[in-house]
Amino acid sequence: MEDQRKHLLSEDLIVFDNKFRSLIHEWKENNKDLLIKYSLDNSSLFSANEISLNVDSLIFDKNVPEDIREEIKSLFISSLP
């Protein structure tokens, strides 16, 4: 998987993607109760049509409340190179 990504993505995108995935994983671990409250504990929360450095590339599941969307957008922005 890592080799495939190196052929398809720039180094900046790979670094960003790794950092963002790590922050999302950490956020989910720290917010389990919140995810359960909104029945999102089995949700991916969002998807992306492409790996991009544009926060607008995130497509949120319809059940994700605005406050969680804003937190994820903040994690996205903090992951930018």
PDB file of C-alpha atoms in Angstrom:
ATOM      1  CA  MET A   1       0.000   0.000   0.000  1.00  0.00           C
ATOM      2  CA  GLU A   2       2.766   2.449   0.924  1.00  0.00           C
ATOM      3  CA  ASP A   3       4.592   1.778  -2.379  1.00  0.00           C
ATOM      4  CA  GLN A   4       1.401   2.413  -4.352  1.00  0.00           C
ATOM      5  CA  ARG A   5       0.890   5.725  -2.591  1.00  0.00           C
ATOM      6  CA  LYS A   6       4.453   6.807  -3.414  1.00  0.00           C
ATOM      7  CA  HIS A   7       3.771   6.317  -7.110  1.00  0.00           C
ATOM      8  CA  LEU A   8       0.425   8.123  -7.028  1.00  0.00           C
ATOM      9  CA  LEU A   9       0.984  10.962  -4.553  1.00  0.00           C
ATOM     10  CA  SER A  10       3.522  13.683  -3.968  1.00  0.00           C
ATOM     11  CA  GLU A  11       5.646  13.542  -0.837  1.00  0.00           C
ATOM     12  CA  ASP A  12       3.665  16.460   0.667  1.00  0.00           C
ATOM     13  CA  LEU A  13       0.387  14.609   0.151  1.00  0.00           C
ATOM     14  CA  ILE A  14       1.765  11.434   1.721  1.00  0.00           C
ATOM     15  CA  VAL A  15       3.015  13.346   4.787  1.00  0.00           C
ATOM     16  CA  PHE A  16      -0.303  15.184   5.045  1.00  0.00           C
ATOM     17  CA  ASP A  17      -2.337  11.981   4.629  1.00  0.00           C
ATOM     18  CA  ASN A  18      -0.345  10.152   7.308  1.00  0.00           C
ATOM     19  CA  LYS A  19      -0.645  13.036   9.758  1.00  0.00           C
ATOM     20  CA  PHE A  20      -4.367  13.530   9.115  1.00  0.00           C
ATOM     21  CA  ARG A  21      -5.109   9.799   9.511  1.00  0.00           C
ATOM     22  CA  SER A  22      -3.191   9.771  12.778  1.00  0.00           C
ATOM     23  CA  LEU A  23      -5.040  12.824  14.126  1.00  0.00           C
ATOM     24  CA  ILE A  24      -8.427  11.377  13.114  1.00  0.00           C
ATOM     25  CA  HIS A  25      -7.612   8.083  14.814  1.00  0.00           C
ATOM     26  CA  GLU A  26      -6.546   9.912  17.982  1.00  0.00           C
ATOM     27  CA  TRP A  27      -9.660  12.119  17.877  1.00  0.00           C
ATOM     28  CA  LYS A  28     -11.932   9.080  17.547  1.00  0.00           C
ATOM     29  CA  GLU A  29     -10.200   7.395  20.483  1.00  0.00           C
ATOM     30  CA  ASN A  30     -10.611  10.503  22.642  1.00  0.00           C
ATOM     31  CA  ASN A  31     -14.234  11.095  21.635  1.00  0.00           C
ATOM     32  CA  LYS A  32     -15.793   7.641  21.826  1.00  0.00           C
ATOM     33  CA  ASP A  33     -18.623   8.855  24.058  1.00  0.00           C
ATOM     34  CA  LEU A  34     -19.499  11.643  21.650  1.00  0.00           C
ATOM     35  CA  LEU A  35     -19.508   9.235  18.721  1.00  0.00           C
ATOM     36  CA  ILE A  36     -21.784   6.847  20.611  1.00  0.00           C
ATOM     37  CA  LYS A  37     -24.090   9.718  21.578  1.00  0.00           C
ATOM     38  CA  TYR A  38     -24.667  10.519  17.902  1.00  0.00           C
ATOM     39  CA  SER A  39     -24.620   6.833  16.825  1.00  0.00           C
ATOM     40  CA  LEU A  40     -21.463   7.470  14.825  1.00  0.00           C
ATOM     41  CA  ASP A  41     -19.238   4.921  16.542  1.00  0.00           C
ATOM     42  CA  ASN A  42     -19.292   2.671  13.443  1.00  0.00           C
ATOM     43  CA  SER A  43     -19.162   5.519  10.958  1.00  0.00           C
ATOM     44  CA  SER A  44     -16.178   6.657   8.948  1.00  0.00           C
ATOM     45  CA  LEU A  45     -17.578  10.214   9.499  1.00  0.00           C
ATOM     46  CA  PHE A  46     -16.439  11.429   6.092  1.00  0.00           C
ATOM     47  CA  SER A  47     -14.978  10.414   2.793  1.00  0.00           C
ATOM     48  CA  ALA A  48     -12.931  12.171   0.157  1.00  0.00           C
ATOM     49  CA  ASN A  49     -13.214  11.877  -3.595  1.00  0.00           C
ATOM     50  CA  GLU A  50      -9.492  12.506  -3.819  1.00  0.00           C
ATOM     51  CA  ILE A  51      -6.583  13.058  -1.493  1.00  0.00           C
ATOM     52  CA  SER A  52      -6.186  16.783  -1.677  1.00  0.00           C
ATOM     53  CA  LEU A  53      -4.858  19.650   0.402  1.00  0.00           C
ATOM     54  CA  ASN A  54      -8.269  21.323   0.113  1.00  0.00           C
ATOM     55  CA  VAL A  55     -10.582  21.002   3.134  1.00  0.00           C
ATOM     56  CA  ASP A  56     -13.559  21.169   0.751  1.00  0.00           C
ATOM     57  CA  SER A  57     -12.579  17.718  -0.543  1.00  0.00           C
ATOM     58  CA  LEU A  58     -14.102  16.205   2.620  1.00  0.00           C
ATOM     59  CA  ILE A  59     -17.598  14.789   2.167  1.00  0.00           C
ATOM     60  CA  PHE A  60     -19.270  14.245   5.522  1.00  0.00           C
ATOM     61  CA  ASP A  61     -21.810  11.560   6.294  1.00  0.00           C
ATOM     62  CA  LYS A  62     -25.223  13.193   6.597  1.00  0.00           C
ATOM     63  CA  ASN A  63     -25.571  12.255  10.285  1.00  0.00           C
ATOM     64  CA  VAL A  64     -22.410  14.060  11.384  1.00  0.00           C
ATOM     65  CA  PRO A  65     -23.346  17.179  13.396  1.00  0.00           C
ATOM     66  CA  GLU A  66     -21.826  20.538  12.496  1.00  0.00           C
ATOM     67  CA  ASP A  67     -19.646  20.747  15.627  1.00  0.00           C
ATOM     68  CA  ILE A  68     -17.955  17.443  14.774  1.00  0.00           C
ATOM     69  CA  ARG A  69     -17.541  18.551  11.157  1.00  0.00           C
ATOM     70  CA  GLU A  70     -15.775  21.689  12.350  1.00  0.00           C
ATOM     71  CA  GLU A  71     -13.441  19.677  14.596  1.00  0.00           C
ATOM     72  CA  ILE A  72     -12.509  17.383  11.715  1.00  0.00           C
ATOM     73  CA  LYS A  73     -11.935  20.367   9.430  1.00  0.00           C
ATOM     74  CA  SER A  74      -9.670  21.819  12.099  1.00  0.00           C
ATOM     75  CA  LEU A  75      -7.665  18.564  12.224  1.00  0.00           C
ATOM     76  CA  PHE A  76      -7.444  18.647   8.445  1.00  0.00           C
ATOM     77  CA  ILE A  77      -6.086  22.190   8.458  1.00  0.00           C
ATOM     78  CA  SER A  78      -3.590  21.402  11.216  1.00  0.00           C
ATOM     79  CA  SER A  79      -2.286  18.511   9.095  1.00  0.00           C
ATOM     80  CA  LEU A  80      -1.404  20.694   6.144  1.00  0.00           C
ATOM     81  CA  PRO A  81       2.308  20.932   5.318  1.00  0.00           C
TER      82      PRO A  81
END
